[in-house]
Each structure stands twice: as C-alpha cells, then as structure tokens.
Coordinates of C-alpha atoms in Angstrom, one line a residue:
X111 CA 0.0 0.0 0.0
X112 CA 1.4 3.4 -0.9
X113 CA 1.5 6.4 1.4
X114 CA -1.1 8.1 -0.7
X115 CA -3.4 5.1 -0.4
X116 CA -2.9 5.1 3.4
X117 CA -3.8 8.8 3.7
X118 CA -6.9 8.2 1.6
X119 CA -8.0 5.3 3.8
X120 CA -7.4 7.4 6.9
X121 CA -9.4 10.3 5.5
X122 CA -12.3 8.0 4.5
X123 CA -12.3 6.4 8.0
X124 CA -12.5 9.8 9.7
X125 CA -15.3 10.9 7.3
X126 CA -17.3 7.8 8.0
X127 CA -16.8 8.2 11.8
X128 CA -18.0 11.8 11.6
X129 CA -21.1 10.7 9.7
X130 CA -21.9 8.1 12.3
X131 CA -21.2 10.6 15.1
X132 CA -23.6 13.1 13.5
X133 CA -26.4 10.5 13.4
X134 CA -25.7 9.4 16.9
X135 CA -25.6 12.9 18.3
X136 CA -28.8 13.7 16.5
X137 CA -30.4 10.6 18.0
X138 CA -29.5 11.7 21.5
X139 CA -29.9 15.5 21.4
X140 CA -31.6 16.3 18.2
X141 CA -30.2 18.7 15.6
X142 CA -28.0 20.5 18.2
X143 CA -26.3 17.2 19.0
X144 CA -25.3 16.3 15.4
X145 CA -22.4 18.7 15.2
X146 CA -21.0 17.7 18.6
X147 CA -21.4 14.0 17.7
X148 CA -19.6 14.4 14.4
X149 CA -16.7 16.2 16.0
X150 CA -16.4 13.7 18.9
X151 CA -16.4 10.6 16.6
X152 CA -14.0 12.3 14.1
X153 CA -11.5 13.1 16.8
X154 CA -11.8 9.6 18.2
X155 CA -11.1 8.1 14.8
X156 CA -8.2 10.4 14.1
X157 CA -6.5 9.7 17.5
X158 CA -7.1 6.0 17.1
X159 CA -5.6 5.9 13.6
X160 CA -2.6 8.0 14.6
X161 CA -1.5 5.4 17.1
X162 CA -2.4 2.4 14.9
X163 CA 0.5 0.3 13.6
X164 CA 0.4 -1.4 10.2
X165 CA -1.5 -4.7 10.3
X166 CA -3.2 -3.8 13.6
X167 CA -6.9 -3.4 14.2
X168 CA -8.1 -0.1 15.8
X169 CA -7.7 0.1 19.6
X170 CA -10.4 -1.3 21.8
X171 CA -11.5 2.0 23.2
X172 CA -12.2 3.4 19.8
X173 CA -14.2 0.4 18.8
X174 CA -16.3 0.8 22.0
X175 CA -17.0 4.4 21.2
X176 CA -18.1 3.5 17.6
X177 CA -20.3 0.6 19.0
X178 CA -22.0 3.0 21.4
X179 CA -22.7 5.5 18.6
X180 CA -24.2 2.8 16.5
X181 CA -26.3 1.6 19.5
X182 CA -27.6 5.1 19.9
X183 CA -28.8 5.2 16.3
X184 CA -30.5 1.8 16.6
X185 CA -32.1 2.8 19.9
X186 CA -33.6 5.9 18.4
X187 CA -35.0 4.0 15.5
X188 CA -36.5 1.4 17.8
X189 CA -38.2 4.0 20.0
X190 CA -39.2 1.4 22.7
X191 CA -39.2 1.6 26.5
X192 CA -36.0 1.4 28.5
X193 CA -36.1 -2.4 29.3
X194 CA -37.0 -3.6 25.7
X195 CA -34.5 -1.2 24.3
X196 CA -31.7 -2.3 26.6
X197 CA -32.5 -6.0 25.9
X198 CA -32.6 -5.5 22.2
X199 CA -29.3 -3.5 22.1
X200 CA -27.6 -6.1 24.4
X201 CA -28.9 -9.0 22.3
X202 CA -27.5 -7.5 19.1
X203 CA -24.2 -6.7 20.7
X204 CA -23.9 -10.2 22.1
X205 CA -24.8 -11.8 18.8
X206 CA -22.1 -9.8 17.0
X207 CA -19.6 -11.0 19.6
X208 CA -20.0 -14.5 18.1
X209 CA -18.8 -16.3 21.3
X210 CA -21.7 -18.3 22.8
X211 CA -21.0 -16.9 26.2
X212 CA -21.4 -13.4 24.8
X213 CA -24.6 -14.3 23.1
X214 CA -26.1 -15.2 26.5
X215 CA -24.4 -12.2 28.3
X216 CA -25.7 -9.5 25.9
X217 CA -29.4 -9.6 26.7
X218 CA -28.7 -10.0 30.4
X219 CA -26.5 -6.9 30.5
X220 CA -29.1 -5.0 28.3
X221 CA -31.9 -5.9 30.7
X222 CA -29.9 -4.7 33.7
X223 CA -29.1 -1.4 32.0
X224 CA -32.6 -0.9 30.8
X225 CA -34.0 -1.6 34.3
X226 CA -31.5 0.9 35.8
X227 CA -32.7 3.6 33.4
X228 CA -36.4 2.8 34.1
X229 CA -35.8 3.1 37.9
X230 CA -33.9 6.4 37.4
X231 CA -36.0 8.1 34.7
X232 CA -39.1 6.0 34.4
X233 CA -40.6 6.0 30.9
X234 CA -38.7 9.2 30.0
X235 CA -35.3 7.6 29.5
X236 CA -34.2 8.4 26.0
X237 CA -34.0 5.2 23.9
X238 CA -30.8 6.3 22.2
X239 CA -29.1 6.8 25.5
X240 CA -30.4 3.5 26.9
X241 CA -29.2 1.6 23.9
X242 CA -25.8 3.3 23.8
X243 CA -25.1 2.7 27.4
X244 CA -26.3 -1.0 27.1
X245 CA -23.8 -1.6 24.3
X246 CA -20.9 0.2 26.1
X247 CA -21.6 -1.7 29.4
X248 CA -21.7 -5.0 27.5
X249 CA -18.4 -4.2 25.7
X250 CA -16.7 -3.2 29.0
X251 CA -17.9 -6.2 30.9
X252 CA -16.9 -8.5 28.1
X253 CA -13.4 -7.1 28.0
X254 CA -13.1 -8.0 31.7
X255 CA -14.6 -11.5 31.5
X256 CA -13.2 -12.6 28.1
X257 CA -9.6 -11.5 27.8
X258 CA -8.5 -13.7 24.9
X259 CA -9.2 -12.2 21.4
X260 CA -12.0 -13.5 19.3
X261 CA -10.2 -12.6 16.1
X262 CA -6.7 -11.3 15.5
X263 CA -5.5 -9.5 12.4
X264 CA -2.5 -11.7 11.5
X265 CA -1.4 -10.1 8.3
X266 CA -2.5 -7.2 5.9
X267 CA -1.6 -7.3 2.2
X268 CA 1.0 -10.1 2.7
X269 CA 2.4 -12.4 0.1
X270 CA 1.2 -16.0 0.0
X271 CA 4.7 -17.2 0.8
X272 CA 4.6 -15.4 4.1
X273 CA 1.6 -17.4 5.2
X274 CA 2.2 -21.0 4.3
X275 CA -0.6 -22.1 6.7
X276 CA -3.2 -20.4 4.5
X277 CA -4.7 -21.8 1.4
X278 CA -4.9 -18.7 -0.9
X279 CA -7.6 -20.0 -3.3
X280 CA -10.8 -18.1 -3.3
X281 CA -14.1 -18.3 -5.1
X282 CA -14.2 -15.7 -7.9
X283 CA -18.0 -15.6 -7.9
X284 CA -20.7 -15.5 -5.2
X285 CA -21.2 -19.3 -5.5
X286 CA -18.7 -22.0 -4.7
X287 CA -20.6 -25.3 -5.6
X288 CA -19.4 -28.6 -6.9
X289 CA -17.9 -27.1 -10.1
X290 CA -15.3 -25.0 -8.2
X291 CA -12.2 -27.0 -9.1
X292 CA -13.2 -27.0 -12.8
X293 CA -13.6 -23.3 -12.7
X294 CA -10.3 -22.9 -10.8
X295 CA -8.5 -24.9 -13.6
X296 CA -9.7 -22.3 -16.1
X297 CA -7.8 -19.7 -14.1
X298 CA -4.7 -21.6 -13.1
X299 CA -4.3 -23.7 -16.2
X300 CA -3.1 -27.3 -16.1
X301 CA -4.9 -30.6 -16.6
X302 CA -8.3 -30.8 -14.8
X303 CA -9.7 -34.3 -13.9
X304 CA -13.1 -34.6 -12.5
X305 CA -13.8 -37.4 -10.0
X306 CA -10.2 -38.6 -10.3
X307 CA -9.6 -42.3 -9.8
X308 CA -7.5 -43.8 -7.0
X309 CA -6.2 -40.5 -5.5
X310 CA -6.1 -39.3 -1.9
X311 CA -6.6 -36.1 0.0
X312 CA -2.8 -36.2 0.6
X313 CA -0.1 -37.5 -1.7
X314 CA 1.7 -39.4 1.1
X315 CA 1.5 -39.5 4.8
X316 CA 5.3 -39.3 4.8
X317 CA 4.9 -35.6 4.0
X318 CA 3.5 -35.2 7.6
X319 CA 6.4 -36.8 9.4
X320 CA 7.7 -34.9 12.4
X321 CA 9.0 -35.2 16.0
X322 CA 5.5 -36.3 17.2
X323 CA 4.3 -38.3 14.3
X324 CA 6.0 -41.3 12.6
X325 CA 4.0 -42.3 9.5
X326 CA 5.6 -45.8 9.5
X327 CA 3.6 -46.6 12.7
X328 CA 0.2 -45.7 11.1
X329 CA -2.3 -48.5 10.5
X330 CA -2.0 -49.6 6.8
X331 CA -5.8 -49.1 6.4
X332 CA -5.7 -45.6 7.8
X333 CA -2.7 -44.7 5.5
X334 CA -4.6 -46.1 2.5
X335 CA -7.6 -44.0 3.3
X336 CA -5.6 -40.8 3.3
X337 CA -3.5 -41.7 0.2
X338 CA -6.3 -43.3 -1.8
X339 CA -9.4 -41.7 -0.5
X340 CA -11.4 -42.4 -3.6
X341 CA -11.3 -46.2 -2.9
X342 CA -13.7 -45.6 0.0
X343 CA -17.2 -44.3 0.6
X344 CA -18.4 -42.6 3.7
X345 CA -21.6 -42.9 5.8
X346 CA -22.1 -39.9 8.0
X347 CA -24.2 -39.3 11.2
X348 CA -24.2 -35.7 12.4
X349 CA -24.5 -35.0 16.1
X350 CA -25.4 -31.3 16.7
X351 CA -25.6 -29.9 20.2
X352 CA -29.1 -28.4 20.9
X353 CA -27.8 -24.9 21.7
X354 CA -26.4 -24.4 18.2
X355 CA -29.2 -25.9 16.2
X356 CA -31.3 -22.7 15.8
X357 CA -28.4 -20.6 14.8
X358 CA -27.1 -23.2 12.3
X359 CA -30.5 -23.6 10.7
X360 CA -30.7 -19.9 10.2
X361 CA -27.1 -19.8 8.8
X362 CA -27.8 -22.7 6.5
X363 CA -31.0 -21.2 5.1
X364 CA -29.7 -17.7 4.6
X365 CA -26.0 -18.4 3.8
X366 CA -24.8 -21.9 3.2
X367 CA -27.2 -23.0 0.5
X368 CA -26.9 -19.8 -1.4
X369 CA -23.1 -20.0 -1.1
X370 CA -22.8 -23.6 -2.1
X371 CA -20.4 -24.2 0.8
X372 CA -20.4 -25.6 4.4
X373 CA -23.9 -26.9 4.0
X374 CA -23.7 -29.8 6.5
X375 CA -26.7 -32.1 7.1
X376 CA -28.9 -31.3 10.1
X377 CA -29.7 -34.9 11.1
X378 CA -29.3 -38.5 10.1
X379 CA -32.5 -38.5 8.1
X380 CA -31.0 -36.0 5.7
X381 CA -27.9 -38.3 5.2
X382 CA -30.3 -41.1 4.0
X383 CA -30.4 -39.1 0.7
X384 CA -26.9 -40.4 0.2
X385 CA -23.6 -38.5 0.2
X386 CA -21.5 -38.4 -2.9
X387 CA -17.7 -38.1 -2.3
X388 CA -15.2 -37.3 -5.1
X389 CA -11.9 -35.7 -5.6
X390 CA -11.3 -33.3 -8.5
X391 CA -7.7 -32.6 -9.3
X392 CA -5.5 -30.1 -11.3
X393 CA -2.1 -31.1 -12.5
X394 CA 0.2 -28.3 -13.6
X395 CA 1.6 -28.3 -17.1
X396 CA 5.0 -30.1 -17.4
X397 CA 4.6 -32.3 -14.4
X398 CA 2.9 -35.5 -13.3
X399 CA 2.4 -34.3 -9.7
X400 CA -1.1 -33.2 -8.7
X401 CA -1.1 -29.5 -7.7
X402 CA -4.7 -29.1 -6.5
X403 CA -6.8 -31.7 -4.7
X404 CA -10.4 -30.7 -4.1
X405 CA -12.5 -33.1 -2.0
X406 CA -16.1 -32.4 -2.8
X407 CA -19.1 -33.9 -1.0
X408 CA -22.6 -33.4 -2.1
X409 CA -26.1 -35.0 -1.6
X410 CA -26.3 -37.9 -4.0
X411 CA -29.9 -37.2 -5.1
X412 CA -29.5 -33.6 -6.2
X413 CA -25.7 -33.0 -6.2
X414 CA -26.4 -30.1 -3.8
X415 CA -22.9 -29.2 -2.3
X416 CA -22.2 -30.1 1.3
X417 CA -18.7 -28.7 1.2
X418 CA -15.7 -28.1 -1.1
X419 CA -12.3 -28.4 0.6
X420 CA -8.8 -27.9 -1.0
X421 CA -6.4 -30.2 0.7
X422 CA -2.7 -29.3 0.9
X423 CA 0.4 -30.3 3.0
X424 CA 3.5 -28.3 3.8
X425 CA 6.5 -28.5 6.2
X426 CA 7.8 -26.0 8.7
X427 CA 10.6 -26.3 11.3
X428 CA 10.7 -30.1 10.8
X429 CA 6.9 -30.6 11.2
X430 CA 4.4 -31.6 8.6
X431 CA 0.9 -30.1 8.5
X432 CA -2.4 -30.5 6.6
X433 CA -4.1 -27.2 5.5
X434 CA -7.6 -27.4 4.2
X435 CA -8.9 -24.4 2.4
X436 CA -12.7 -23.8 2.1
X437 CA -13.2 -21.2 -0.7
X438 CA -15.7 -18.4 -0.1
X439 CA -16.3 -15.4 -2.4
X440 CA -13.0 -13.4 -2.6
X441 CA -11.5 -15.4 0.2
X442 CA -11.0 -18.7 2.0
X443 CA -11.4 -20.2 5.4
X444 CA -8.4 -22.4 6.2
X445 CA -8.0 -25.1 8.8
X446 CA -4.4 -25.9 9.5
X447 CA -4.0 -29.2 11.5
X448 CA -1.2 -31.0 13.2
X449 CA -0.9 -34.8 12.8
X450 CA -0.7 -36.8 16.0
X451 CA -0.6 -40.6 16.4
X452 CA -3.0 -42.9 18.2
X453 CA -1.6 -45.9 20.1
X454 CA -3.7 -48.2 17.9
X455 CA -2.2 -46.9 14.7
X456 CA -4.9 -44.3 14.0
X457 CA -4.2 -40.7 13.0
X458 CA -5.5 -37.5 14.7
X459 CA -5.5 -34.2 12.8
X460 CA -6.0 -31.4 15.3
X461 CA -6.0 -27.6 15.6
X462 CA -5.2 -27.9 19.3
X463 CA -1.4 -27.4 19.4
X464 CA 1.4 -25.6 21.2
X465 CA 2.9 -24.9 17.8
X466 CA 2.1 -21.6 16.1
X467 CA 0.8 -22.7 12.8
X468 CA -2.2 -24.9 13.6
X469 CA -5.5 -23.0 13.8
X470 CA -8.2 -21.4 11.7
X471 CA -7.8 -18.4 9.4
X472 CA -10.2 -16.3 7.4
X473 CA -8.5 -14.7 4.4
X474 CA -9.4 -12.0 1.9
X475 CA -7.5 -12.4 -1.4
X476 CA -6.9 -9.2 -3.4
X477 CA -8.1 -10.0 -6.9
X478 CA -5.4 -7.8 -8.5
X479 CA -2.3 -8.1 -6.5
X480 CA -3.1 -11.6 -4.9
X481 CA -2.0 -10.2 -1.6
X482 CA -3.6 -11.7 1.5
X483 CA -5.3 -10.0 4.5
X484 CA -5.7 -12.7 7.1
X485 CA -7.6 -13.0 10.4
X486 CA -6.8 -15.7 12.9
X487 CA -9.9 -17.2 14.6
X488 CA -8.5 -18.7 17.9
X489 CA -12.0 -19.5 19.3
X490 CA -12.7 -22.1 16.6
X491 CA -11.2 -25.6 17.1
X492 CA -11.6 -29.0 15.4
X493 CA -10.2 -32.5 15.6
X494 CA -10.4 -35.4 13.1
X495 CA -9.8 -38.8 14.5
X496 CA -9.4 -41.7 12.0
X497 CA -8.9 -45.2 13.3
X498 CA -9.8 -48.8 12.9
X499 CA -12.4 -50.6 15.0
X500 CA -12.9 -54.3 14.5
X501 CA -11.0 -54.2 11.2
X502 CA -13.2 -51.3 9.9
X503 CA -12.4 -47.7 9.4
X504 CA -14.2 -45.1 11.5
X505 CA -13.8 -41.4 12.1
X506 CA -15.0 -38.7 14.5
X507 CA -14.8 -35.1 13.4
X508 CA -15.4 -32.8 16.4
X509 CA -15.8 -29.1 16.4
X510 CA -16.0 -26.6 19.2
X511 CA -16.4 -22.8 19.6
X512 CA -14.6 -21.1 22.6
X513 CA -14.4 -24.5 24.4
X514 CA -18.0 -25.4 23.8
X515 CA -18.5 -28.5 21.6
X516 CA -21.2 -28.0 19.0
X517 CA -20.9 -30.7 16.4
X518 CA -19.5 -34.2 16.0
X519 CA -19.6 -35.9 12.6
X520 CA -19.5 -39.7 13.0
X521 CA -18.1 -41.5 9.9
X522 CA -18.3 -45.2 9.0
X523 CA -15.9 -45.7 6.1
X524 CA -16.4 -48.6 3.7
X525 CA -14.2 -49.8 0.8
X526 CA -16.0 -49.5 -2.5
X527 CA -16.9 -52.7 -4.3
X528 CA -14.9 -51.8 -7.3

C-alpha cells in the first residue's frame, strides 16, 4: 500500500466516523447534537488511527465508542421503552460477539441497564441513550470477562509465501458449488480431472512426518484412506448440540445453501439421501504431480454441495501439517491441522497445538495483487480422529467454539466394491 493510499483510507475512515457521530448525536440530542457527535467521533477516529500500527486493528476503546454510537442510532429507530431497548441492544451486541457466552451475556446486561434507566427516569429515559449505554456496558464487561481475542489481524496485504498455513484459493463468484475445481482450472491452467480415480486427499503421509508423528507406525488401512481416499465411501451421522441448532438452521438457510459451501446435514434423516464423495484434481503443465486436490461432497440425489475443501500439505521447522482451504467469495477459510498418532495406529489431525501454525484463518485475497489479508480465529477448534475398529475404518470429526462442543460428525468408512 502506498503512502497516498494510506492517507486516503485514513481520511475516509474519519469521514465515516464523523457521519456516524452526527447521526448518533442527533439521535441523542436532536439537531443540536449532530455537530458535537460528528466532532467527537471524528476526533476519536483520528486519534485511534494516529497510534495504529500497520497490520493492527483499531484500539479497543475506539471500537467501543463506535459501538456506542451505532447503538444510539439503533435505539432511536426502535423507540421502545427502557427495558425492551436495553435487551434489544444487548442482544444485538452479544450476537455480534459470536462467542456463545457473549450471546447469552448480551441480553442479560441489556436488561440490567434498561432496568436501571427505568428506575432512574421511568418512561422518560431516551431510547438512544439507553441503547448506547447498554452496548458500552456490555463491551466493557466482556473485556473484563473474556480477555483472549476472538479474532486477530494476523497479516495485511501479505504475500502467500509469508503465510504457508493459509490456502490462498478463493471463489471468484458468489457461489462455490461442486464445479469449483473445474472453474479454478480455467484460471490456473493445467490438466483438470473430475472425479479422479485412485487418489487421496494427501499424496503421502510421509509428508506429515515430524517429531511427534511417525507415518511408519500408522495402520495400513488408515494410510490407505488418506493416500487413496477415492477407494472408499463414507456414511455420516451428524450430532449437533441443541444450543447451536437454531443458529445453524438460520445460517444454513440464509448463507450456506446460497453460497454452495459448508452446507452440512442437520440430522441422520438427511444423510439417507446419500452422500457423494469425489476428488477433483488439477495437474500443472510439465509435471505428473497433482497440484490441487479438491475433496467435494454433495447430496447424491441432487448433487447439492455439502462442502468443497482444497487439501494441501506443507512443512515448517521439521513438522508436517495439513491445511484445508474452504473457498468463499473473494477469500477462504483455512483449517491448518497438526498430525498426531493414536496408540492403535490411527491418525488424529487437530488444531489444538502448542505450535504456532495450527489453527483457523479467514483470508481475503486481493483479486489484482493476490495479496492476503488474514484474520486468525482462535476460538474455533476441530479434531479429526481416523482409526480402525474391528477391522473397519471409523472417524469422528469434532468441532468446538470457545471451548463449547457444538458438532461431531461420525463416519463409517467402507471400501467400495470396485
């Protein structure tokens, strides 16, 4: 980014803050408050940006001020009594916090603030002030109770070589779908093969060798599954925790199906439709080595996508890792996992690690420069456990959010007849 670009972004940020401040001031004190609000938010933004280092998100206090201003605008528009306004403002703030604990805390804090205003002012409490104070109180209490960051700006406009744990392959349209790898081949070039025969999600488990994982001790059937995944079919039983079901149903209806990505079945009844599993590949020109492996799962009856994952491996400081990129419009969500052995010869891939690379990353890919802006998402965790049981392959894929388990996918893995 050039200095001129940086100045332009700073001026734009200050102008936006001034506009928000004017609306918030008007919501609280009418027309006479608009000017004061604009000045206050503009100064806040200018001071925050003056001390902001490259690749760093704005300081916490400035984000709280902006949240309070937005809360004031929303409270004025709602125009309800103190308690309903406080509960509504706290609920929205908690939901935006993403963490399940914050989702619960938001309306509780909002109700407490709204009750305090009702006792102090009765029905005359200004809705904009009630909402703003509820949001600020929630943000302050959250900062005390939840000290670890929810997201962390890891890199801004970085080259792909600087972030080997990120899969920098995005969807170039608003829909991912089962044709993603074919469309990607049109961009990257090379030889595209749909539903490739006898390939795996990794080329060799030997690529994952490290101080804590010796591929030679892996059960041959587990190794075969990873290196020749297309020889097997998978039966899946999803186990969703009750607390996450309503939110996931809303996400699935409004986002996942329209996106053609991360559209997991809600229950075992849905899996009776059948799940089709295939790997599409891209082999660069001038080599026989596969460059892109896209594991695609879809419902067998309609080919509606369940998920599209790009599987890669890489090495760092003597350790091997698996990175799975899930393309989204103009970006990707990457899970980087560390391999660990099971005593029975199974293999665990986990994001729980003392090493720096394993984890989850949300990345925006600049369509022109191909530079990456990446957020780390430390609250999201997963673990895939593949093992044999009575001579049969089984797997459990567990997910949690800020320490709260919300989904386990139980797999029974069968060798295909052919």
